[in-house]
Every structure is written in structure tokens, then in C-alpha cells.
CSV table of C-alpha atoms in Angstrom, one decimal:
chain,number,residue,atom,x,y,z
A,47,MET,CA,0.0,0.0,0.0
A,48,SER,CA,1.3,3.5,-0.9
A,49,ASP,CA,2.6,5.6,2.0
A,50,LEU,CA,1.5,8.9,0.2
A,51,PRO,CA,-0.6,11.1,2.5
A,52,VAL,CA,-3.3,11.4,-0.1
A,53,LEU,CA,-4.1,9.0,-2.9
A,54,PHE,CA,-5.5,10.4,-6.1
A,55,THR,CA,-7.1,8.4,-8.8
A,56,GLU,CA,-9.5,9.1,-11.7
A,57,LEU,CA,-12.5,6.8,-12.2
A,58,PRO,CA,-13.6,6.5,-15.8
A,59,LEU,CA,-17.3,7.0,-16.5
A,60,ASN,CA,-19.4,5.5,-19.3
A,61,ASN,CA,-19.6,8.8,-21.1
A,62,GLY,CA,-15.8,9.2,-21.4
A,63,GLN,CA,-15.6,11.7,-18.5
A,64,LYS,CA,-14.0,10.9,-15.1
A,65,ILE,CA,-14.6,11.3,-11.4
A,66,GLY,CA,-11.6,12.5,-9.4
A,67,VAL,CA,-11.2,10.4,-6.3
A,68,ALA,CA,-9.1,11.6,-3.3
A,69,THR,CA,-8.4,9.3,-0.3
A,70,LEU,CA,-6.9,10.5,2.9
A,71,ASN,CA,-4.3,7.8,3.5
A,72,ALA,CA,-3.5,7.8,7.2
A,73,SER,CA,-5.8,5.2,8.6
A,74,ARG,CA,-3.6,4.4,11.7
A,75,ALA,CA,-4.0,8.1,12.7
A,76,LEU,CA,-7.7,8.0,11.8
A,77,ASN,CA,-6.8,10.1,8.7
A,78,ALA,CA,-5.8,13.1,10.8
A,79,LEU,CA,-5.4,16.1,8.5
A,80,SER,CA,-1.7,17.0,8.2
A,81,LEU,CA,-0.3,20.1,6.4
A,82,GLU,CA,1.1,17.8,3.8
A,83,MET,CA,-2.3,16.4,3.1
A,84,ILE,CA,-3.8,19.9,2.8
A,85,GLU,CA,-1.0,21.0,0.5
A,86,GLN,CA,-1.7,18.1,-1.8
A,87,LEU,CA,-5.5,18.4,-1.8
A,88,LEU,CA,-5.7,22.2,-2.5
A,89,PRO,CA,-3.9,22.2,-5.9
A,90,LYS,CA,-5.4,18.9,-7.0
A,91,PHE,CA,-9.0,20.1,-6.2
A,92,ARG,CA,-8.2,23.4,-8.1
A,93,SER,CA,-6.9,21.4,-11.0
A,94,TRP,CA,-9.9,19.1,-11.1
A,95,ALA,CA,-12.2,22.1,-10.9
A,96,SER,CA,-10.8,23.5,-14.2
A,97,ASP,CA,-10.3,20.1,-15.9
A,98,THR,CA,-13.1,19.6,-18.5
A,99,SER,CA,-12.6,15.8,-18.3
A,100,ILE,CA,-13.5,15.7,-14.6
A,101,THR,CA,-17.3,15.6,-14.0
A,102,ALA,CA,-17.3,15.3,-10.2
A,103,VAL,CA,-15.0,14.7,-7.2
A,104,TRP,CA,-15.2,12.1,-4.5
A,105,LEU,CA,-13.4,12.5,-1.1
A,106,GLU,CA,-13.1,9.8,1.5
A,107,GLY,CA,-10.8,8.4,4.2
A,108,MET,CA,-8.8,5.2,4.1
A,109,GLY,CA,-10.2,2.3,6.2
A,110,ASP,CA,-13.5,1.8,8.0
A,111,LYS,CA,-13.0,3.7,11.2
A,112,ALA,CA,-12.8,7.4,10.2
A,113,PHE,CA,-13.2,9.8,7.4
A,114,CYS,CA,-11.0,12.3,9.2
A,115,ALA,CA,-10.7,12.6,13.0
A,116,GLY,CA,-9.3,16.1,13.0
A,117,GLY,CA,-6.2,18.2,12.2
A,118,ASP,CA,-2.7,17.1,13.1
A,119,ILE,CA,-2.6,19.2,16.3
A,120,VAL,CA,0.5,17.4,17.6
A,121,ALA,CA,2.5,19.1,14.8
A,122,LEU,CA,0.8,22.4,15.7
A,123,TYR,CA,1.7,21.8,19.4
A,124,ARG,CA,5.4,21.5,18.4
A,125,SER,CA,5.2,24.8,16.5
A,126,MET,CA,3.6,26.5,19.5
A,127,THR,CA,6.2,25.2,22.0
A,128,GLU,CA,8.9,26.7,19.7
A,129,TYR,CA,7.1,30.1,19.6
A,130,THR,CA,9.3,32.8,21.2
A,131,GLY,CA,6.6,35.2,22.5
A,132,GLY,CA,6.5,37.9,19.9
A,133,SER,CA,3.4,39.3,18.3
A,134,ASP,CA,4.1,38.8,14.6
A,135,PRO,CA,2.8,35.3,13.7
A,136,ALA,CA,4.6,35.3,10.3
A,137,LYS,CA,7.9,35.6,12.2
A,138,GLU,CA,7.1,33.8,15.4
A,139,ASN,CA,5.0,30.8,14.3
A,140,PRO,CA,5.1,30.5,10.5
A,141,TYR,CA,4.0,26.9,10.7
A,142,ALA,CA,0.7,27.7,12.4
A,143,GLU,CA,0.0,30.5,9.9
A,144,THR,CA,0.7,28.3,7.0
A,145,PHE,CA,-1.3,25.4,8.4
A,146,PHE,CA,-4.5,27.4,9.1
A,147,THR,CA,-4.2,29.7,6.1
A,148,THR,CA,-3.9,26.7,3.7
A,149,GLU,CA,-6.5,24.7,5.5
A,150,TYR,CA,-9.1,27.4,5.3
A,151,LYS,CA,-8.4,28.1,1.6
A,152,LEU,CA,-9.1,24.4,1.0
A,153,ASP,CA,-12.3,24.5,3.2
A,154,TYR,CA,-13.5,27.6,1.4
A,155,LEU,CA,-12.8,26.0,-2.0
A,156,ILE,CA,-14.9,23.0,-1.0
A,157,HIS,CA,-17.8,25.3,0.0
A,158,THR,CA,-17.7,27.0,-3.3
A,159,TYR,CA,-16.7,24.1,-5.6
A,160,PRO,CA,-18.1,24.4,-9.1
A,161,LYS,CA,-18.6,20.7,-9.6
A,162,PRO,CA,-20.4,18.0,-7.6
A,163,LEU,CA,-18.1,17.2,-4.6
A,164,ILE,CA,-19.2,14.1,-2.7
A,165,VAL,CA,-17.7,13.4,0.7
A,166,TRP,CA,-18.1,9.9,2.1
A,167,GLY,CA,-18.3,10.7,5.8
A,168,ASN,CA,-18.1,7.2,7.3
A,169,GLY,CA,-16.9,6.7,10.9
A,170,ILE,CA,-15.3,9.6,12.8
A,171,VAL,CA,-15.7,13.1,11.3
A,172,MET,CA,-14.3,15.7,13.7
A,173,GLY,CA,-12.5,19.0,13.8
A,174,GLY,CA,-10.5,19.4,10.6
A,175,GLY,CA,-12.5,16.6,9.1
A,176,MET,CA,-15.6,18.6,9.6
A,177,GLY,CA,-13.9,21.4,7.6
A,178,LEU,CA,-13.6,19.0,4.7
A,179,PHE,CA,-17.0,17.6,5.1
A,180,ALA,CA,-19.4,20.5,5.9
A,181,GLY,CA,-19.0,22.5,2.8
A,182,ALA,CA,-19.4,19.8,0.2
A,183,ALA,CA,-22.3,19.7,-2.2
A,184,PHE,CA,-23.1,16.1,-1.3
A,185,ARG,CA,-22.3,15.0,2.3
A,186,VAL,CA,-23.0,11.4,2.9
A,187,VAL,CA,-23.2,9.9,6.4
A,188,THR,CA,-23.4,6.2,7.3
A,189,GLU,CA,-24.5,4.0,10.2
A,190,SER,CA,-21.2,4.5,11.9
A,191,SER,CA,-20.8,8.3,11.4
A,192,ARG,CA,-19.9,10.2,14.5
A,193,LEU,CA,-19.5,13.9,14.0
A,194,ALA,CA,-18.2,16.5,16.5
A,195,MET,CA,-16.4,19.8,17.0
A,196,PRO,CA,-14.7,19.0,20.4
A,197,GLU,CA,-12.4,22.0,20.5
A,198,ILE,CA,-13.7,23.0,24.0
A,199,THR,CA,-11.5,20.2,25.4
A,200,ILE,CA,-8.2,21.6,23.9
A,201,GLY,CA,-8.5,25.4,24.5
A,202,LEU,CA,-9.6,26.2,20.9
A,203,TYR,CA,-13.0,26.9,19.3
A,204,PRO,CA,-14.9,25.3,16.4
A,205,ASP,CA,-13.0,26.6,13.5
A,206,VAL,CA,-12.7,25.3,9.9
A,207,GLY,CA,-16.0,27.1,9.1
A,208,GLY,CA,-17.7,26.1,12.3
A,209,SER,CA,-18.7,29.8,12.8
A,210,TRP,CA,-20.7,29.4,9.6
A,211,PHE,CA,-22.3,26.0,9.9
A,212,LEU,CA,-23.0,26.1,13.7
A,213,ASN,CA,-24.8,29.4,13.3
A,214,ARG,CA,-27.1,27.8,10.6
A,215,MET,CA,-28.4,24.9,12.7
A,216,PRO,CA,-32.0,24.8,14.1
A,217,GLY,CA,-32.5,27.0,17.1
A,218,ARG,CA,-29.5,27.0,19.4
A,219,THR,CA,-28.4,23.4,18.6
A,220,GLY,CA,-25.2,24.7,16.9
A,221,LEU,CA,-24.3,26.8,20.0
A,222,PHE,CA,-24.9,23.8,22.2
A,223,LEU,CA,-22.9,21.4,20.0
A,224,GLY,CA,-20.0,23.9,19.8
A,225,LEU,CA,-19.9,24.4,23.6
A,226,THR,CA,-20.2,20.8,24.6
A,227,GLY,CA,-18.4,19.1,21.8
A,228,ALA,CA,-21.2,16.5,21.8
A,229,ASN,CA,-20.9,13.6,19.3
A,230,ILE,CA,-23.8,13.3,16.9
A,231,ASN,CA,-24.9,10.5,14.6
A,232,ALA,CA,-26.1,10.3,11.0
A,233,ALA,CA,-29.7,11.2,11.8
A,234,ASP,CA,-28.5,14.2,13.9
A,235,ALA,CA,-26.3,15.4,11.0
A,236,LEU,CA,-29.3,15.3,8.7
A,237,PHE,CA,-31.5,17.1,11.3
A,238,VAL,CA,-29.1,20.0,11.9
A,239,GLY,CA,-28.2,20.4,8.2
A,240,LEU,CA,-24.7,18.9,8.3
A,241,ALA,CA,-25.4,16.0,6.0
A,242,ASP,CA,-27.5,15.4,2.8
A,243,ARG,CA,-27.8,11.7,2.4
A,244,PHE,CA,-27.7,8.6,4.6
A,245,ILE,CA,-26.3,5.5,2.9
A,246,THR,CA,-24.9,2.4,4.6
A,247,HIS,CA,-21.2,2.0,4.3
A,248,GLU,CA,-21.4,-1.5,2.7
A,249,GLN,CA,-22.9,0.2,-0.3
A,250,ARG,CA,-19.9,2.4,-1.0
A,251,ASN,CA,-18.6,0.3,-3.9
A,252,ALA,CA,-22.0,0.0,-5.4
A,253,VAL,CA,-22.5,3.8,-5.3
A,254,LEU,CA,-19.3,4.4,-7.1
A,255,GLY,CA,-20.3,1.7,-9.6
A,256,ALA,CA,-23.7,3.3,-10.2
A,257,LEU,CA,-21.9,6.7,-10.8
A,258,GLU,CA,-19.7,5.0,-13.4
A,259,GLU,CA,-22.8,3.7,-15.2
A,260,ALA,CA,-25.1,6.7,-14.6
A,261,PRO,CA,-26.8,8.4,-17.6
A,262,TRP,CA,-24.8,11.6,-17.1
A,263,SER,CA,-26.5,14.7,-18.4
A,264,GLU,CA,-25.3,18.3,-18.7
A,265,ASP,CA,-26.4,18.8,-15.1
A,266,ALA,CA,-23.9,16.7,-13.2
A,267,PHE,CA,-25.3,17.8,-9.8
A,268,ARG,CA,-28.7,16.3,-10.8
A,269,THR,CA,-27.2,13.0,-11.9
A,270,VAL,CA,-25.2,12.6,-8.6
A,271,ASN,CA,-28.4,13.5,-6.6
A,272,GLN,CA,-30.4,10.9,-8.4
A,273,VAL,CA,-27.8,8.2,-7.8
A,274,LEU,CA,-27.4,9.0,-4.1
A,275,ARG,CA,-31.2,9.3,-3.6
A,276,GLU,CA,-31.7,5.7,-4.9
A,277,PHE,CA,-29.1,4.3,-2.5
A,278,GLU,CA,-30.5,6.3,0.4
A,279,ASN,CA,-33.9,4.8,-0.1
A,280,ARG,CA,-32.4,1.4,0.3
A,281,SER,CA,-30.7,2.4,3.6
A,282,LEU,CA,-33.2,4.4,5.5
A,283,ASP,CA,-34.5,1.5,7.6
A,284,GLN,CA,-31.0,1.5,9.3
A,285,LEU,CA,-31.0,5.2,10.1
A,286,PRO,CA,-30.5,5.7,13.9
A,287,GLU,CA,-32.7,8.0,15.9
A,288,SER,CA,-31.7,11.6,16.2
A,289,LEU,CA,-30.6,12.4,19.7
A,290,VAL,CA,-30.4,16.1,18.9
A,291,GLN,CA,-34.0,16.1,17.7
A,292,GLN,CA,-35.1,14.2,20.7
A,293,HIS,CA,-33.4,16.7,23.0
A,294,TYR,CA,-34.3,19.8,21.0
A,295,GLU,CA,-36.5,21.4,23.7
A,296,GLU,CA,-34.0,20.6,26.5
A,297,ILE,CA,-31.2,22.1,24.4
A,298,GLN,CA,-33.3,25.3,23.9
A,299,PHE,CA,-33.9,25.5,27.6
A,300,LEU,CA,-30.3,24.9,28.6
A,301,THR,CA,-28.9,27.5,26.2
A,302,ASP,CA,-31.5,30.2,27.1
A,303,ALA,CA,-29.5,32.6,29.3
A,304,ASP,CA,-28.8,36.3,29.6
A,305,SER,CA,-25.0,36.1,29.4
A,306,ALA,CA,-22.3,33.7,28.2
A,307,GLN,CA,-21.3,32.9,31.8
A,308,GLU,CA,-24.8,32.1,32.8
A,309,ARG,CA,-25.3,29.8,29.8
A,310,VAL,CA,-22.2,27.8,30.8
A,311,LYS,CA,-23.4,27.6,34.4
A,312,LYS,CA,-26.9,26.5,33.3
A,313,ILE,CA,-25.6,23.7,31.0
A,314,THR,CA,-23.0,22.4,33.5
A,315,ALA,CA,-25.5,22.4,36.3
A,316,TYR,CA,-27.7,19.8,34.5
A,317,ALA,CA,-28.7,17.3,37.1
A,318,GLY,CA,-31.1,15.1,35.1
A,319,GLU,CA,-30.7,11.4,34.3
A,320,ASP,CA,-30.2,11.6,30.6
A,321,LYS,CA,-26.8,10.1,29.7
A,322,TRP,CA,-26.3,12.2,26.5
A,323,LEU,CA,-26.9,15.5,28.3
A,324,GLN,CA,-24.8,14.4,31.2
A,325,ARG,CA,-21.8,13.7,28.9
A,326,ALA,CA,-22.4,17.1,27.2
A,327,ALA,CA,-22.5,18.9,30.5
A,328,HIS,CA,-19.4,17.1,31.8
A,329,THR,CA,-17.4,17.8,28.7
A,330,LEU,CA,-18.2,21.5,28.9
A,331,ALA,CA,-17.4,21.6,32.6
A,332,ALA,CA,-13.9,20.1,32.0
A,333,GLY,CA,-13.2,22.4,29.1
A,334,SER,CA,-11.2,25.6,28.8
A,335,PRO,CA,-13.0,28.6,30.5
A,336,THR,CA,-11.5,30.8,27.8
A,337,SER,CA,-13.0,28.6,25.1
A,338,MET,CA,-16.4,28.7,26.8
A,339,LEU,CA,-16.5,32.4,26.2
A,340,LEU,CA,-14.5,32.5,23.0
A,341,ILE,CA,-17.0,30.1,21.3
A,342,GLN,CA,-20.0,32.2,22.2
A,343,GLU,CA,-18.3,35.5,21.2
A,344,GLN,CA,-17.2,34.1,17.9
A,345,LEU,CA,-20.6,32.8,17.0
A,346,GLN,CA,-22.2,36.1,17.9
A,347,ARG,CA,-19.7,38.1,15.9
A,348,THR,CA,-20.2,36.0,12.8
A,349,ARG,CA,-23.9,35.6,13.0
A,350,HIS,CA,-24.5,37.7,9.9
A,351,ALA,CA,-21.0,37.4,8.3
A,352,SER,CA,-20.4,36.1,4.8
A,353,LEU,CA,-18.5,32.9,4.2
A,354,LYS,CA,-15.3,34.8,3.3
A,355,GLU,CA,-15.6,37.0,6.4
A,356,VAL,CA,-16.1,33.9,8.5
A,357,PHE,CA,-12.8,32.3,7.4
A,358,ARG,CA,-10.9,35.6,7.7
A,359,GLN,CA,-12.1,36.0,11.2
A,360,GLU,CA,-11.4,32.4,12.1
A,361,LEU,CA,-7.8,32.7,10.8
A,362,ASN,CA,-7.1,35.7,13.0
A,363,LEU,CA,-8.7,33.9,16.0
A,364,SER,CA,-6.8,30.7,15.4
A,365,ILE,CA,-3.4,32.3,15.1
A,366,HIS,CA,-4.2,34.2,18.3
A,367,ALA,CA,-5.0,30.9,19.9
A,368,ALA,CA,-1.7,29.5,18.7
A,369,LEU,CA,0.2,32.5,20.2
A,370,LYS,CA,-1.5,32.8,23.6
A,371,GLY,CA,-0.8,29.4,25.2
A,372,GLU,CA,-4.3,28.1,26.0
A,373,PHE,CA,-4.5,25.9,22.9
A,374,ALA,CA,-1.0,24.4,23.5
A,375,GLU,CA,-1.9,23.6,27.1
A,376,GLY,CA,-5.1,21.8,26.0
A,377,ILE,CA,-3.1,19.7,23.6
A,378,ARG,CA,-0.4,19.0,26.1
A,379,ALA,CA,-2.9,17.7,28.7
A,380,LEU,CA,-4.9,15.5,26.2
A,381,LEU,CA,-2.3,14.2,23.8
A,382,ILE,CA,1.3,14.9,24.9
A,383,ASP,CA,1.6,14.3,28.6
A,384,LYS,CA,-1.9,12.7,28.6
A,385,ASP,CA,-2.4,13.7,32.3
A,386,LYS,CA,-5.8,15.2,31.5
A,387,LYS,CA,-5.1,18.0,34.0
A,388,PRO,CA,-4.8,21.1,31.9
A,389,ARG,CA,-3.7,24.3,33.7
A,390,TRP,CA,-6.0,26.7,32.0
A,391,HIS,CA,-5.2,30.4,31.9
A,392,TYR,CA,-8.2,31.1,34.0
A,393,PRO,CA,-9.5,28.5,36.5
A,394,THR,CA,-13.2,29.2,36.0
A,395,VAL,CA,-15.5,30.9,33.5
A,396,GLY,CA,-16.4,33.6,36.0
A,397,ALA,CA,-12.8,34.5,36.4
A,398,VAL,CA,-12.2,35.2,32.7
A,399,GLU,CA,-11.6,38.9,32.0
A,400,ALA,CA,-13.4,40.5,29.1
A,401,GLN,CA,-10.1,42.1,28.0
A,402,TRP,CA,-8.5,38.7,27.6
A,403,ILE,CA,-11.4,37.5,25.3
A,404,ASN,CA,-11.3,40.7,23.3
A,405,SER,CA,-7.6,40.4,22.7
A,406,PHE,CA,-8.2,37.3,20.6
A,407,PHE,CA,-10.1,39.4,18.1
A,408,GLU,CA,-7.5,42.1,17.6
A,409,PRO,CA,-6.3,42.1,14.0
A,410,LEU,CA,-2.9,40.5,13.5
A,411,TRP,CA,-2.2,41.8,10.0
A,412,ASP,CA,-2.8,44.9,8.0
A,413,THR,CA,-3.9,42.6,5.2
A,414,ASN,CA,-5.5,39.3,6.2
A,415,PRO,CA,-3.8,36.3,4.4
A,416,LEU,CA,-7.2,35.2,3.2
A,417,SER,CA,-8.1,38.6,1.8
A,418,ASP,CA,-7.9,37.1,-1.7
A,419,LEU,CA,-10.6,34.5,-1.2
């Protein structure tokens, strides 16, 4: 098996055209998204977008466990520990700036892709994997799909366009999922608008075979939709129940507060017997107090922002996070030392100063690196 980080093939169709197939090739690491992967995907996707012989693009992860379990945050951690304490990210942490800038360019391209882009979201889809998944034209989930934005646990916030898609979920479900990092299943993803089709994983090869033999018309989006619809109809009896939909009223109640601090206290004070809500409350309570407020502030600031504005704001925020230490401490406690005892900048949400949160939003550049989106 090839050790290339991403495998690229082109699947011939019966009309002489092709589907470009990209496979994240790091199954042992649950296809965690590395800078090398991003730097291969971005030019290839741009090339396929302009290649008249490519009708559609298919993106998947190697193996059966994960599409993509997140970004390669261990490499980011190394860059942050080498950071010398200055204020110019281009000079002080060029790796972090390159990683986030290139990743967000790729995510934005996926959101705006001119051809049908199908993402097979089987297994774990988290963090950076959500950035690849959420913006695609056809987002397929399977019976084993588990999606989440768990950045609360590592001193970050839901980036990779999270400010866009969390703000577009029903009611305050996006706010709740962003704060608690709760895992959701395939039915949840359909309910909150994160997925388009549910198809069992065993039908993957058959779906690709049907696309090969499909009667492709000038409207490639319509052809893909017709094929996926047929396979979804065969799969719906295996669709799990949506926990988010079941808990919708409780989510609305728990997130109904007059301030960000009160909202955190209300969720973490949950004393009911529901296991899913208990886990959500526990995850939030153990998370970064800075992230608790940062997540809410970012969602509020981007509520009416365009997609371009979202990614520009996220880039500024993510580089601040890489410079200020909270993100590095979260990774250290979870993945480096694995002591699960992070020493957060502030011990409680009530102790976090407004000036500290506001400092994350101060512009780092005269011209944002994503100004050319």
C-alpha cells in the first residue's frame, strides 16, 4: 500500500468523463489532516475544478474507522512550544500561519466548488475533518458516522468554518454542540443540516459503480443527486434515531440565558438522568474557560457574516489561539503528557476577564492572508 498522505485516482465513466477520487491515506492516525495532506488536496482540487474531463469529485478516508478525526494538532503543538513570544505570527510561528491559512483556503474551495463534490463521511468526522465535510455539495453519512467539534477540550473553538455551519443549525443546537463538543450520529447530522444523504457503508462500492454507469446529463449535480437518492432509499431502515432532535427542547432550555457565563453555568448544572446530556455537561465543565466564552463570542460576531468573512475572522482567531498558550496547554494535557489535567489560563468561566477574550479578536495583520478569497 502506498505511503503517500493522499491517494489520487480518476474513475472513468461510461460517457468518457471521469470522477476525481481523493483518499486521505493515514488510517492508523484515523486520517488526521496534516499540512502535507492539505498542500496536496488544495492544488489537486483546483486542477480538477478546471479540468473539463472531470465531471465530479469524490473525497473519502482510508479504512472503515474514520473519514478524518481532526487536524494534526500534535504538529501544531510542536510549533507552539517553539514560539518565542513575539506578536508577529509570520515571524514567530510560520507553521501555524501556513497550516491554518492553507486549510481554510481548502475548506473555502470545498464550500464554493463548481462541480459535484461528494464526501463519504463514514466513521469519525471531527475537527479538521468537519472542515472538509461540511461545505461539500453532497455530504454522505453512514450508520457509523460520528461527527463532533470537540475544541472545547483543547482550548480552541470550532474553526474550519464552524462559525458558519453552527450558526445555521436549528434553534441553538449549533451553539450547544459547539460548547459541549457532543458527538452526533447520522440522523443528527441530517437534522441539523450537516449532511445530505444517509447510505450504509457497505454500499460504497455500489454507489461508485452506479456513478460510473449513470446516464450523465449536462447537469452533473442532478445526476449525482439521483444516484445518491436511490441508495439512500435502500438504507433508511437502518438510520438511527436523532438524539439532537429528541433533546431539542432541552437544548433550547439549557442555552437560554442572559449572558455567556450564565449559559455555561446552566448547562454544566444539568442534574437530570439523561446520559447524553450528562456527557455534554461534563465535557463543557472540564473544558477551557477561555474557550467557553470564545466560542460564544465568535458565533455572535459572525452571525451575519459572509463565508469569506467567517474564514478571515477564524484565521485571525486561530493564530491568536496558537500564540496565547491556552491551545497548546489543552493539547499537552490531552495528547502529549496525557495527564488530562490542563492548567488553564483562568480556572473558572467567572474569572475570565473581558479584555482577555477581546484580545483574541485584535487584527494581527494589516492585510489578512485570506483577503484574496
